[in-house]
Short mmCIF file of C-alpha atoms and ligand atoms in Angstrom, two decimals:
data_model
loop_
_atom_site.label_atom_id
_atom_site.label_comp_id
_atom_site.label_asym_id
_atom_site.label_seq_id
_atom_site.Cartn_x
_atom_site.Cartn_y
_atom_site.Cartn_z
CA UNK A 281 -52.25 -4.11 -42.17
CA UNK A 282 -49.50 -5.86 -44.07
CA UNK A 283 -48.14 -2.52 -45.19
CA UNK A 284 -47.81 -1.28 -41.68
CA UNK A 285 -46.24 -4.46 -40.49
CA UNK A 286 -43.59 -4.48 -43.17
CA UNK A 287 -42.97 -0.81 -42.73
CA UNK A 288 -42.58 -1.52 -39.07
CA UNK A 289 -39.36 -3.31 -40.00
CA UNK A 290 -36.98 -0.47 -39.53
CA UNK A 291 -33.52 -1.27 -40.66
CA UNK A 292 -33.15 2.18 -42.11
CA UNK A 293 -29.63 3.23 -41.24
CA UNK A 294 -29.23 6.03 -38.73
CA UNK A 295 -26.29 8.37 -39.24
CA UNK A 296 -24.67 10.17 -36.39
CA UNK A 297 -22.16 13.00 -36.78
CA UNK A 298 -18.79 11.67 -37.91
CA UNK A 299 -15.63 12.39 -35.96
CA UNK A 300 -12.05 11.39 -36.71
CA UNK A 301 -10.85 8.15 -35.20
CA UNK A 302 -8.07 9.48 -32.94
CA UNK A 303 -6.35 6.07 -32.76
CA UNK A 304 -6.02 5.54 -36.51
CA UNK A 305 -2.67 5.92 -38.22
CA UNK A 306 -4.16 6.36 -41.69
CA UNK A 307 -7.35 8.02 -42.89
CA UNK A 308 -8.95 7.59 -46.31
CA UNK A 309 -11.73 9.97 -47.34
CA UNK A 310 -13.93 9.00 -50.29
CA UNK A 311 -16.68 11.24 -51.65
CA UNK A 312 -19.13 10.76 -54.48
CA UNK A 313 -18.88 13.45 -57.16
CA UNK A 314 -17.73 16.26 -54.86
CA UNK A 315 -16.16 16.61 -51.44
CA UNK A 316 -18.75 17.86 -48.97
CA UNK A 317 -18.01 20.69 -46.57
CA UNK A 318 -18.27 18.31 -43.65
CA UNK A 319 -15.73 15.95 -45.17
CA UNK A 320 -13.39 18.77 -46.11
CA UNK A 321 -13.26 20.07 -42.57
CA UNK A 322 -12.64 16.56 -41.20
CA UNK A 323 -9.85 16.12 -43.72
CA UNK A 324 -8.33 19.49 -42.86
CA UNK A 325 -8.45 18.66 -39.17
CA UNK A 326 -6.62 15.37 -39.63
CA UNK A 327 -2.96 15.56 -38.67
CA UNK A 328 -1.66 12.11 -39.62
CA UNK A 329 -1.24 10.29 -42.91
CA UNK A 330 -4.33 10.83 -45.05
CA UNK A 331 -5.73 10.71 -48.58
CA UNK A 332 -8.85 12.11 -50.17
CA UNK A 333 -10.45 11.17 -53.49
CA UNK A 334 -13.65 11.67 -55.44
CA UNK A 335 -15.36 8.98 -57.52
CA UNK A 336 -18.62 8.70 -59.38
CA UNK A 337 -18.68 4.92 -59.56
CA UNK A 338 -18.62 2.98 -56.28
CA UNK A 339 -16.95 0.06 -58.08
CA UNK A 340 -14.20 2.07 -59.81
CA UNK A 341 -11.11 -0.13 -60.00
CA UNK A 342 -8.80 2.57 -58.60
CA UNK A 343 -11.16 2.95 -55.68
CA UNK A 344 -11.06 -0.81 -55.04
CA UNK A 345 -7.27 -0.70 -55.13
CA UNK A 346 -7.10 2.08 -52.61
CA UNK A 347 -9.49 0.21 -50.30
CA UNK A 348 -7.28 -2.86 -50.42
CA UNK A 349 -4.28 -0.70 -49.55
CA UNK A 350 -5.75 0.59 -46.27
CA UNK A 351 -3.69 -0.69 -43.33
CA UNK A 352 -5.22 -2.69 -40.47
CA UNK A 353 -5.13 0.45 -38.34
CA UNK A 354 -6.79 2.69 -40.94
CA UNK A 355 -10.21 4.33 -41.02
CA UNK A 356 -12.41 4.98 -44.05
CA UNK A 357 -14.77 7.98 -44.26
CA UNK A 358 -17.55 8.08 -46.83
CA UNK A 359 -19.75 10.87 -48.19
CA UNK A 360 -22.32 10.84 -50.97
CA UNK A 361 -25.70 9.30 -51.65
CA UNK A 362 -26.84 6.35 -49.57
CA UNK A 363 -26.47 3.74 -52.34
CA UNK A 364 -22.94 4.98 -53.09
CA UNK A 365 -21.64 4.95 -49.53
CA UNK A 366 -23.11 1.54 -48.76
CA UNK A 367 -21.73 0.04 -51.94
CA UNK A 368 -18.26 1.36 -51.17
CA UNK A 369 -18.65 0.08 -47.60
CA UNK A 370 -19.50 -3.35 -48.89
CA UNK A 371 -16.38 -3.37 -51.12
CA UNK A 372 -14.40 -2.22 -48.10
CA UNK A 373 -15.65 -5.13 -46.02
CA UNK A 374 -14.71 -7.48 -48.84
CA UNK A 375 -11.23 -6.00 -48.69
CA UNK A 376 -11.11 -6.87 -44.97
CA UNK A 377 -12.21 -3.69 -43.21
CA UNK A 378 -14.30 -4.14 -40.09
CA UNK A 379 -17.57 -2.19 -39.71
CA UNK A 380 -15.94 -0.15 -36.93
CA UNK A 381 -13.31 1.03 -39.42
CA UNK A 382 -15.91 2.60 -41.69
CA UNK A 383 -17.55 5.95 -40.88
CA UNK A 384 -20.41 7.19 -43.04
CA UNK A 385 -21.70 10.71 -43.20
CA UNK A 386 -25.41 11.36 -43.54
CA UNK A 387 -26.40 10.91 -47.21
CA UNK A 388 -26.39 14.06 -49.31
CA UNK A 389 -29.82 13.32 -50.76
CA UNK A 390 -32.86 11.38 -49.64
CA UNK A 391 -33.19 9.55 -52.96
CA UNK A 392 -33.45 5.84 -52.47
CA UNK A 393 -32.62 2.81 -54.52
CA UNK A 394 -35.62 0.49 -54.51
CA UNK A 395 -35.26 -3.28 -54.75
CA UNK A 396 -38.26 -5.00 -56.36
CA UNK A 397 -38.93 -8.34 -54.68
CA UNK A 398 -40.88 -9.50 -57.75
CA UNK A 399 -38.39 -8.93 -60.57
CA UNK A 400 -35.21 -8.14 -58.53
CA UNK A 401 -34.65 -4.95 -60.48
CA UNK A 402 -33.25 -1.93 -58.66
CA UNK A 403 -34.98 1.39 -59.43
CA UNK A 404 -33.01 4.54 -58.74
CA UNK A 405 -34.03 8.02 -57.65
CA UNK A 406 -37.02 7.00 -55.56
CA UNK A 407 -38.46 9.80 -53.41
CA UNK A 408 -42.06 8.73 -52.85
CA UNK A 409 -44.19 5.64 -52.33
CA UNK A 410 -45.75 3.81 -54.11
CA UNK A 411 -43.24 3.98 -56.94
CA UNK A 412 -43.34 2.30 -60.36
CA UNK A 413 -40.71 -0.43 -60.70
CA UNK A 414 -38.43 0.28 -63.65
CA UNK A 415 -38.17 -3.48 -64.26
CA UNK A 416 -41.66 -4.97 -64.18
CA UNK A 417 -43.80 -1.84 -64.01
CA UNK A 418 -45.59 -2.82 -60.81
CA UNK A 419 -46.48 -0.15 -58.35
CA UNK A 420 -44.24 -0.78 -55.35
CA UNK A 421 -44.74 0.09 -51.71
CA UNK A 422 -41.42 1.52 -50.48
CA UNK A 423 -40.52 0.10 -47.07
CA UNK A 424 -37.93 1.23 -44.54
CA UNK A 425 -36.22 -2.13 -44.77
CA UNK A 426 -32.75 -1.37 -46.07
CA UNK A 427 -30.82 -4.26 -47.57
CA UNK A 428 -27.16 -3.56 -46.89
CA UNK A 429 -26.07 -6.01 -49.53
CA UNK A 430 -27.98 -4.27 -52.31
CA UNK A 431 -27.76 -0.77 -50.79
CA UNK A 432 -31.48 -0.55 -51.59
CA UNK A 433 -34.84 -0.48 -49.84
CA UNK A 434 -37.18 -3.41 -50.08
CA UNK A 435 -40.24 -2.85 -52.27
CA UNK A 436 -43.30 -5.01 -52.88
CA UNK A 437 -46.49 -4.63 -54.92
CA UNK A 438 -48.60 -1.96 -53.27
CA UNK A 439 -52.03 -3.09 -54.39
CA UNK A 440 -51.57 -6.81 -54.83
CA UNK A 441 -54.95 -7.82 -53.44
CA UNK A 442 -57.09 -5.16 -54.99
CA UNK A 443 -55.66 -3.14 -57.85
CA UNK A 444 -58.33 -0.47 -57.54
CA UNK A 445 -57.18 0.18 -53.97
CA UNK A 446 -54.00 2.18 -54.39
CA UNK A 447 -52.45 3.58 -51.23
CA UNK A 448 -52.01 7.32 -51.14
CA UNK A 449 -48.81 8.71 -52.48
CA UNK A 450 -46.43 9.83 -49.73
CA UNK A 451 -42.91 11.20 -49.63
CA UNK A 452 -40.21 8.99 -48.18
CA UNK A 453 -37.55 10.54 -46.02
CA UNK B 127 -29.60 -25.65 -20.28
CA UNK B 128 -31.68 -28.13 -18.37
CA UNK B 129 -30.59 -31.40 -16.86
CA UNK B 130 -32.32 -33.34 -19.64
CA UNK B 131 -29.84 -32.07 -22.21
CA UNK B 132 -26.89 -33.53 -20.35
CA UNK B 133 -24.83 -36.27 -21.97
CA UNK B 134 -23.30 -38.95 -19.80
CA UNK B 135 -19.76 -39.83 -20.75
CA UNK B 136 -17.07 -42.22 -19.62
CA UNK B 137 -13.43 -41.26 -19.24
CA UNK B 138 -11.57 -43.46 -21.71
CA UNK B 139 -8.06 -42.09 -21.25
CA UNK B 140 -6.16 -39.74 -18.98
CA UNK B 141 -2.81 -38.30 -20.00
CA UNK B 142 -0.45 -36.01 -18.13
CA UNK B 143 0.44 -33.64 -20.97
CA UNK B 144 2.36 -31.06 -18.92
CA UNK B 145 3.43 -30.90 -15.27
CA UNK B 146 0.17 -29.15 -14.32
CA UNK B 147 -2.14 -30.26 -17.13
CA UNK B 148 -4.06 -33.47 -17.59
CA UNK B 149 -5.91 -34.41 -20.73
CA UNK B 150 -9.13 -36.43 -20.51
CA UNK B 151 -10.74 -38.35 -23.37
CA UNK B 152 -14.49 -38.72 -23.04
CA UNK B 153 -16.72 -41.24 -24.79
CA UNK B 154 -20.49 -41.27 -24.82
CA UNK B 155 -22.13 -44.05 -22.84
CA UNK B 156 -25.54 -44.39 -24.41
CA UNK B 157 -25.84 -41.68 -27.02
CA UNK B 158 -23.66 -40.56 -29.87
CA UNK B 159 -21.51 -37.48 -29.54
CA UNK B 160 -22.29 -34.72 -31.97
CA UNK B 161 -19.71 -32.95 -34.12
CA UNK B 162 -19.01 -29.45 -32.86
CA UNK B 163 -17.61 -26.24 -34.28
CA UNK B 164 -14.04 -25.01 -33.65
CA UNK B 165 -13.84 -23.09 -30.38
CA UNK B 166 -16.75 -24.91 -28.70
CA UNK B 167 -16.75 -25.91 -25.04
CA UNK B 168 -18.72 -28.18 -22.74
CA UNK B 169 -19.69 -27.71 -19.12
CA UNK B 170 -18.55 -30.73 -17.10
CA UNK B 171 -20.55 -31.63 -14.01
CA UNK B 172 -18.46 -33.30 -11.34
CA UNK B 173 -20.74 -34.85 -8.80
CA UNK B 174 -18.73 -35.41 -5.66
CA UNK B 175 -19.50 -38.04 -3.07
CA UNK B 176 -22.36 -37.62 -0.59
CA UNK B 177 -22.09 -34.26 1.21
CA UNK B 178 -19.40 -33.12 -1.16
CA UNK B 179 -20.16 -30.19 -3.41
CA UNK B 180 -20.91 -30.62 -7.09
CA UNK B 181 -18.61 -28.69 -9.38
CA UNK B 182 -19.40 -27.45 -12.85
CA UNK B 183 -16.63 -26.09 -15.03
CA UNK B 184 -16.51 -25.10 -18.68
CA UNK B 185 -13.72 -26.67 -20.73
CA UNK B 186 -12.86 -26.10 -24.38
CA UNK B 187 -13.06 -29.11 -26.64
CA UNK B 188 -9.61 -29.66 -28.05
CA UNK B 189 -10.21 -32.67 -30.24
CA UNK B 190 -10.88 -32.59 -33.96
CA UNK B 191 -14.42 -31.17 -34.39
CA UNK B 192 -15.20 -33.80 -37.03
CA UNK B 193 -14.35 -36.69 -34.74
CA UNK B 194 -17.45 -37.78 -32.88
CA UNK B 195 -15.98 -40.93 -31.42
CA UNK B 196 -14.65 -38.94 -28.48
CA UNK B 197 -14.23 -35.46 -27.03
CA UNK B 198 -11.01 -34.37 -25.39
CA UNK B 199 -10.50 -31.66 -22.79
CA UNK B 200 -7.42 -30.48 -20.93
CA UNK B 201 -7.56 -29.36 -17.32
CA UNK B 202 -4.93 -27.25 -15.65
CA UNK B 203 -4.53 -27.74 -11.93
CA UNK B 204 -5.28 -24.34 -10.39
CA UNK B 205 -3.41 -23.65 -7.18
CA UNK B 206 -6.21 -21.46 -5.90
CA UNK B 207 -8.82 -23.79 -7.34
CA UNK B 208 -12.27 -23.70 -5.84
CA UNK B 209 -12.43 -27.40 -6.42
CA UNK B 210 -13.20 -28.30 -10.03
CA UNK B 211 -9.67 -28.74 -11.31
CA UNK B 212 -8.52 -30.46 -8.10
CA UNK B 213 -11.38 -32.88 -8.47
CA UNK B 214 -10.53 -33.64 -12.08
CA UNK B 215 -6.85 -34.11 -11.25
CA UNK B 216 -7.16 -36.17 -8.11
CA UNK B 217 -10.43 -38.05 -8.31
CA UNK B 218 -11.06 -38.82 -11.96
CA UNK B 219 -9.56 -41.92 -13.53
CA UNK B 220 -10.18 -44.07 -16.59
CA UNK B 221 -13.62 -45.64 -16.44
CA UNK B 222 -15.22 -42.90 -14.35
CA UNK B 223 -18.46 -41.28 -15.46
CA UNK B 224 -19.12 -37.59 -15.86
CA UNK B 225 -22.02 -35.53 -17.13
CA UNK B 226 -21.36 -32.94 -19.81
CA UNK B 227 -23.54 -30.34 -21.49
CA UNK B 228 -23.87 -30.43 -25.27
CA UNK B 229 -21.15 -28.32 -26.92
CA UNK B 230 -21.79 -24.58 -27.09
CA UNK B 231 -19.61 -22.11 -28.91
CA UNK B 232 -18.80 -18.56 -27.83
CA UNK B 233 -15.41 -18.43 -29.49
CA UNK B 234 -15.79 -19.45 -33.13
CA UNK B 235 -13.29 -18.22 -35.73
CA UNK B 236 -14.40 -15.37 -37.97
CA UNK B 237 -14.27 -17.12 -41.32
CA UNK B 238 -14.43 -13.81 -43.23
CA UNK B 239 -10.96 -13.01 -41.91
CA UNK B 240 -8.07 -12.75 -44.38
CA UNK B 241 -5.71 -13.99 -41.70
CA UNK B 242 -6.00 -15.42 -38.19
CA UNK B 243 -3.51 -14.63 -35.42
CA UNK B 244 -3.90 -16.84 -32.35
CA UNK B 245 -2.45 -15.96 -28.94
CA UNK B 246 -2.51 -18.83 -26.45
CA UNK B 247 -1.34 -18.66 -22.85
CA UNK B 248 -0.76 -21.98 -21.07
CA UNK B 249 -3.82 -24.21 -21.10
CA UNK B 250 -5.45 -21.51 -23.27
CA UNK B 251 -4.06 -23.48 -26.19
CA UNK B 252 -7.06 -25.85 -26.00
CA UNK B 253 -9.69 -24.02 -28.09
CA UNK B 254 -7.08 -23.42 -30.78
CA UNK B 255 -6.38 -27.12 -31.07
CA UNK B 256 -9.91 -27.45 -32.43
CA UNK B 257 -9.34 -24.51 -34.79
CA UNK B 258 -6.28 -25.99 -36.43
CA UNK B 259 -7.82 -28.86 -38.44
CA UNK B 260 -10.30 -26.51 -40.05
CA UNK B 261 -7.83 -23.67 -40.62
CA UNK B 262 -5.57 -26.14 -42.38
CA UNK B 263 -8.37 -27.71 -44.36
CA UNK B 264 -9.54 -24.31 -45.59
CA UNK B 265 -5.93 -23.34 -46.27
CA UNK B 266 -6.49 -20.19 -44.25
CA UNK B 267 -3.53 -18.03 -43.46
CA UNK B 268 -2.79 -18.15 -39.72
CA UNK B 269 -0.09 -17.93 -37.10
CA UNK B 270 -0.07 -19.28 -33.57
CA UNK B 271 1.79 -17.60 -30.72
CA UNK B 272 1.93 -19.98 -27.79
CA UNK B 273 3.20 -18.72 -24.42
CA UNK B 274 3.79 -21.08 -21.50
CA UNK B 275 6.09 -22.08 -18.67
CA UNK B 276 7.51 -25.50 -19.39
CA UNK B 277 7.80 -26.23 -15.67
CA UNK B 278 4.00 -26.03 -15.42
CA UNK B 279 2.27 -25.88 -18.78
CA UNK B 280 3.36 -26.09 -22.39
CA UNK B 281 1.39 -29.17 -23.43
CA UNK B 282 1.59 -30.09 -27.11
CA UNK B 283 4.24 -27.46 -27.87
CA UNK B 284 6.59 -29.95 -29.54
CA UNK B 285 3.91 -31.52 -31.71
CA UNK B 286 2.62 -28.09 -32.68
CA UNK B 287 5.95 -26.72 -33.75
CA UNK B 288 6.60 -29.89 -35.70
CA UNK B 289 3.30 -29.99 -37.58
CA UNK B 290 2.79 -26.26 -37.99
CA UNK B 291 6.42 -25.43 -38.59
CA UNK B 292 6.83 -21.68 -38.94
CA UNK B 293 3.13 -20.97 -38.37
CA UNK B 294 3.77 -21.84 -34.72
CA UNK B 295 5.85 -19.68 -32.39
CA UNK B 296 6.58 -21.07 -28.94
CA UNK B 297 7.60 -18.85 -26.03
CA UNK B 298 8.75 -20.67 -22.93
CA UNK B 299 8.96 -18.14 -20.09
CA UNK B 300 10.95 -20.65 -18.03
CA UNK B 301 13.64 -20.40 -20.69
CA UNK B 302 13.37 -16.63 -20.80
CA UNK B 303 11.53 -16.48 -24.10
CA UNK B 304 8.80 -13.85 -24.33
CA UNK B 305 6.35 -12.85 -27.01
CA UNK B 306 6.49 -9.24 -28.14
CA UNK B 307 2.75 -8.86 -28.62
CA UNK B 308 2.96 -5.34 -30.00
CA UNK B 309 5.51 -6.38 -32.61
CA UNK B 310 3.35 -9.33 -33.70
CA UNK B 311 0.24 -7.18 -33.99
CA UNK B 312 1.93 -4.29 -35.76
CA UNK B 313 2.92 -6.43 -38.72
CA UNK B 314 -0.49 -7.75 -39.66
CA UNK B 315 -2.33 -6.98 -42.90
CA UNK B 316 -5.82 -5.56 -43.35
CA UNK B 317 -8.48 -8.19 -42.61
CA UNK B 318 -6.56 -9.91 -39.81
CA UNK B 319 -8.50 -11.20 -36.81
CA UNK B 320 -6.89 -11.84 -33.43
CA UNK B 321 -7.93 -14.48 -30.93
CA UNK B 322 -6.73 -14.72 -27.34
CA UNK B 323 -7.23 -17.48 -24.84
CA UNK B 324 -5.28 -17.55 -21.62
CA UNK B 325 -4.92 -15.71 -18.34
CA UNK B 326 -6.72 -12.40 -17.87
CA UNK B 327 -3.42 -10.52 -18.06
CA UNK B 328 -2.77 -11.84 -21.58
CA UNK B 329 -6.30 -10.98 -22.74
CA UNK B 330 -5.94 -7.50 -21.28
CA UNK B 331 -2.60 -6.86 -22.87
CA UNK B 332 -3.68 -7.97 -26.36
CA UNK B 333 -6.81 -5.83 -26.13
CA UNK B 334 -4.90 -2.83 -24.83
CA UNK B 335 -2.25 -3.17 -27.54
CA UNK B 336 -4.92 -3.35 -30.24
CA UNK B 337 -6.64 -0.30 -28.85
CA UNK B 338 -3.44 1.70 -28.66
CA UNK B 339 -2.50 0.83 -32.23
CA UNK B 340 -5.90 1.68 -33.65
CA UNK B 341 -6.73 -1.91 -34.58
CA UNK B 342 -10.54 -2.19 -34.73
CA UNK B 343 -11.94 -3.65 -31.50
CA UNK B 344 -14.22 -5.99 -33.46
CA UNK B 345 -11.18 -7.78 -34.89
CA UNK B 346 -10.10 -8.96 -31.44
CA UNK B 347 -11.79 -12.01 -29.90
CA UNK B 348 -11.08 -13.57 -26.56
CA UNK B 349 -12.23 -16.34 -24.31
CA UNK B 350 -12.05 -16.06 -20.57
CA UNK B 351 -11.77 -19.37 -18.88
CA UNK B 352 -11.17 -18.02 -15.42
CA UNK B 353 -14.73 -18.52 -14.23
CA UNK B 354 -15.99 -17.21 -10.91
CA UNK B 355 -13.60 -15.67 -8.45
CA UNK B 356 -14.23 -15.88 -4.73
CA UNK B 357 -15.65 -12.95 -2.75
CA UNK B 358 -17.43 -12.03 0.47
CA UNK B 359 -20.10 -14.44 1.71
CA UNK B 360 -23.69 -13.20 1.52
CA UNK B 361 -27.29 -14.31 1.80
CA UNK B 362 -29.60 -14.59 -1.18
CA UNK B 363 -33.36 -14.65 -0.90
CA UNK B 364 -35.61 -15.84 -3.71
CA UNK B 365 -38.67 -13.65 -3.61
CA UNK B 366 -41.10 -16.03 -5.29
CA UNK B 367 -40.45 -19.03 -3.09
CA UNK B 368 -39.15 -17.26 -0.02
CA UNK B 369 -36.12 -19.57 0.01
CA UNK B 370 -32.99 -18.19 1.64
CA UNK B 371 -29.55 -19.49 0.83
CA UNK B 372 -26.09 -18.68 2.11
CA UNK B 373 -23.48 -18.11 -0.58
CA UNK B 374 -20.06 -19.07 0.74
CA UNK B 375 -17.07 -16.99 -0.19
CA UNK B 376 -15.63 -19.66 -2.49
CA UNK B 377 -18.91 -20.54 -4.24
CA UNK B 378 -20.56 -18.56 -6.96
CA UNK B 379 -24.20 -17.53 -6.70
CA UNK B 380 -25.01 -19.81 -9.62
CA UNK B 381 -23.38 -22.79 -7.92
CA UNK B 382 -25.30 -22.07 -4.73
CA UNK B 383 -28.58 -21.95 -6.63
CA UNK B 384 -27.75 -25.19 -8.43
CA UNK B 385 -26.82 -26.75 -5.11
CA UNK B 386 -30.40 -26.07 -3.99
CA UNK B 387 -31.73 -27.69 -7.18
CA UNK B 388 -32.67 -24.41 -8.78
CA UNK B 389 -31.75 -24.75 -12.43
CA UNK B 390 -30.63 -21.56 -14.15
CA UNK B 391 -29.80 -21.73 -17.88
CA UNK B 392 -26.07 -21.27 -18.44
CA UNK B 393 -23.57 -21.77 -21.22
CA UNK B 394 -20.26 -20.20 -20.29
CA UNK B 395 -20.21 -19.79 -16.50
CA UNK B 396 -17.82 -16.92 -17.07
CA UNK B 397 -20.08 -13.88 -17.48
CA UNK B 398 -19.98 -13.65 -21.25
CA UNK B 399 -22.89 -15.54 -22.82
CA UNK B 400 -25.83 -13.85 -21.13
CA UNK B 401 -27.78 -17.07 -20.52
CA UNK B 402 -27.91 -16.99 -16.74
CA UNK B 403 -29.33 -13.47 -16.33
CA UNK B 404 -31.46 -13.06 -13.18
CA UNK B 405 -33.74 -10.24 -12.07
CA UNK B 406 -32.71 -8.49 -8.90
CA UNK B 407 -35.47 -7.31 -6.56
CA UNK B 408 -33.36 -5.82 -3.80
CA UNK B 409 -29.77 -5.31 -2.78
CA UNK B 410 -26.61 -3.96 -4.39
CA UNK B 411 -24.76 -6.06 -6.95
CA UNK B 412 -21.06 -6.29 -7.54
CA UNK B 413 -21.09 -6.82 -11.30
CA UNK B 414 -18.18 -8.89 -12.58
CA UNK B 415 -19.49 -9.99 -15.98
CA UNK B 416 -18.65 -8.71 -19.42
CA UNK B 417 -22.14 -9.27 -20.81
CA UNK B 418 -24.38 -6.57 -19.34
CA UNK B 419 -24.04 -3.04 -20.65
CA UNK B 420 -22.99 -0.24 -18.31
CA UNK B 421 -26.55 1.18 -18.09
CA UNK B 422 -27.92 -2.29 -17.32
CA UNK B 423 -25.38 -2.72 -14.56
CA UNK B 424 -26.18 0.67 -13.13
CA UNK B 425 -29.91 -0.02 -13.17
CA UNK B 426 -29.24 -2.69 -10.55
CA UNK B 427 -32.18 -4.71 -11.88
CA UNK B 428 -30.35 -7.61 -13.48
CA UNK B 429 -27.22 -9.63 -12.77
CA UNK B 430 -25.24 -12.62 -14.02
CA UNK B 431 -25.05 -15.08 -11.09
CA UNK B 432 -22.30 -17.18 -12.67
CA UNK B 433 -19.66 -14.57 -11.75
CA UNK B 434 -21.33 -11.61 -10.01
CA UNK B 435 -22.07 -11.36 -6.31
CA UNK B 436 -23.80 -9.19 -3.74
CA UNK B 437 -22.00 -5.99 -2.89
CA UNK B 438 -23.53 -6.11 0.58
CA UNK B 439 -24.63 -8.89 2.89
CA UNK B 440 -27.95 -9.60 1.26
CA UNK B 441 -29.53 -9.88 -2.16
CA UNK B 442 -33.10 -10.62 -3.20
CA UNK B 443 -33.64 -12.22 -6.60
CA UNK B 444 -36.94 -12.20 -8.43
CA UNK B 445 -37.07 -15.93 -9.09
S1 LIG C 28 -23.54 -18.50 -17.79
FE1 LIG C 28 -22.87 -17.24 -19.36
S2 LIG C 28 -23.14 -15.29 -18.50
FE2 LIG C 28 -23.59 -16.58 -16.87
#
């Protein structure tokens, strides 16, 4: 029952199609690894001052500098995996951007980061549940509770009461 | 907010701080006043004499939030007042008692902001007076733009420009000085939040300017202190008790209900907090609040009686 209840907590982000903010005077496009087709066409369609850049690390110092340089009337567009775009978004908010200045495209993969509530380790590349925690080795139930601060989904021991009773493996979307 | 929560206070000082504005200091009679957060307000209940209506108005607390020896409010005399401000100006003197609600806050500063830009119009300076001690204590970057007409308003402008120096910009329309809102907003850095308190026209123009410039809507905060505006008289029926009441053109529906001893929770009395929501059983509503979403308004099933009225001659509420 517990499982269902926790999984009933749906804070899984929903992504709607991204459009340009017609009011903005400056547009910054950031992609992880490679510019996606969707981002490229947005960029091409943008007629005012704009910049586009690719990073592999969401905390790259040049990326942080360019976030801090966005004007009050600017808009930030993000493409990449879910952990990447949320981490950049969190740096952007630190820099002073408002949530309505940040537009995220649907993640390019369904791989999740999984936060272990027992050892606080984050396990990457999670596609099914339960999943073995890379920190403490426990088998974790992967919930749909997304922690924006950690850009990761909340995970807890799947068979805490009875270790012979392991829930069936299922894909997470 | 029920009657039990009310705090009885005594007026300990009255000051004329501008031609049309009086400041009232309030001290608790039997309880202690609680500290409040910057931007908070109280609802003052002004019980008139026998057969006189009772007024309830929301006023921002303008004293230092850390000072719980007294609360201070400032009341502008409204020419087209439905009573509250006239009552405060003409009937209330030192020693009089009033009932106030505990402080509630719908206009707190966004402490994540890198910079705060405050636009005050006339008596709209009051909530910002409670911001200033904390902004200064936190060493936050801020600027105040204070617009008034010295023949009517303009309270505290001298003190403010003296203590805040260049963080305070005064614009006295009676001396032909005007604030170029667009120019002020255009210069601000990333992370700036804007706050507006004053007449509806000032709120509208700051919001419209932000929108035009592409400033994110969530960085603009405002407080309406206008309260209910008059409208056509109508009849309200309460379906559960069968009671029928006549709402006069210069009373709000909420005031009429309160006048019949029907207590409806309320915090802002200006259509923003959502506390007073009532279910509508029958009749068309003229929605005047900024709380309900467009679909909720169109559904015709709920309304905010503090500001909204019947669109026709009759309304049935499910209470
Ligand atoms: S009292 Fe706040 S919306 Fe009516």
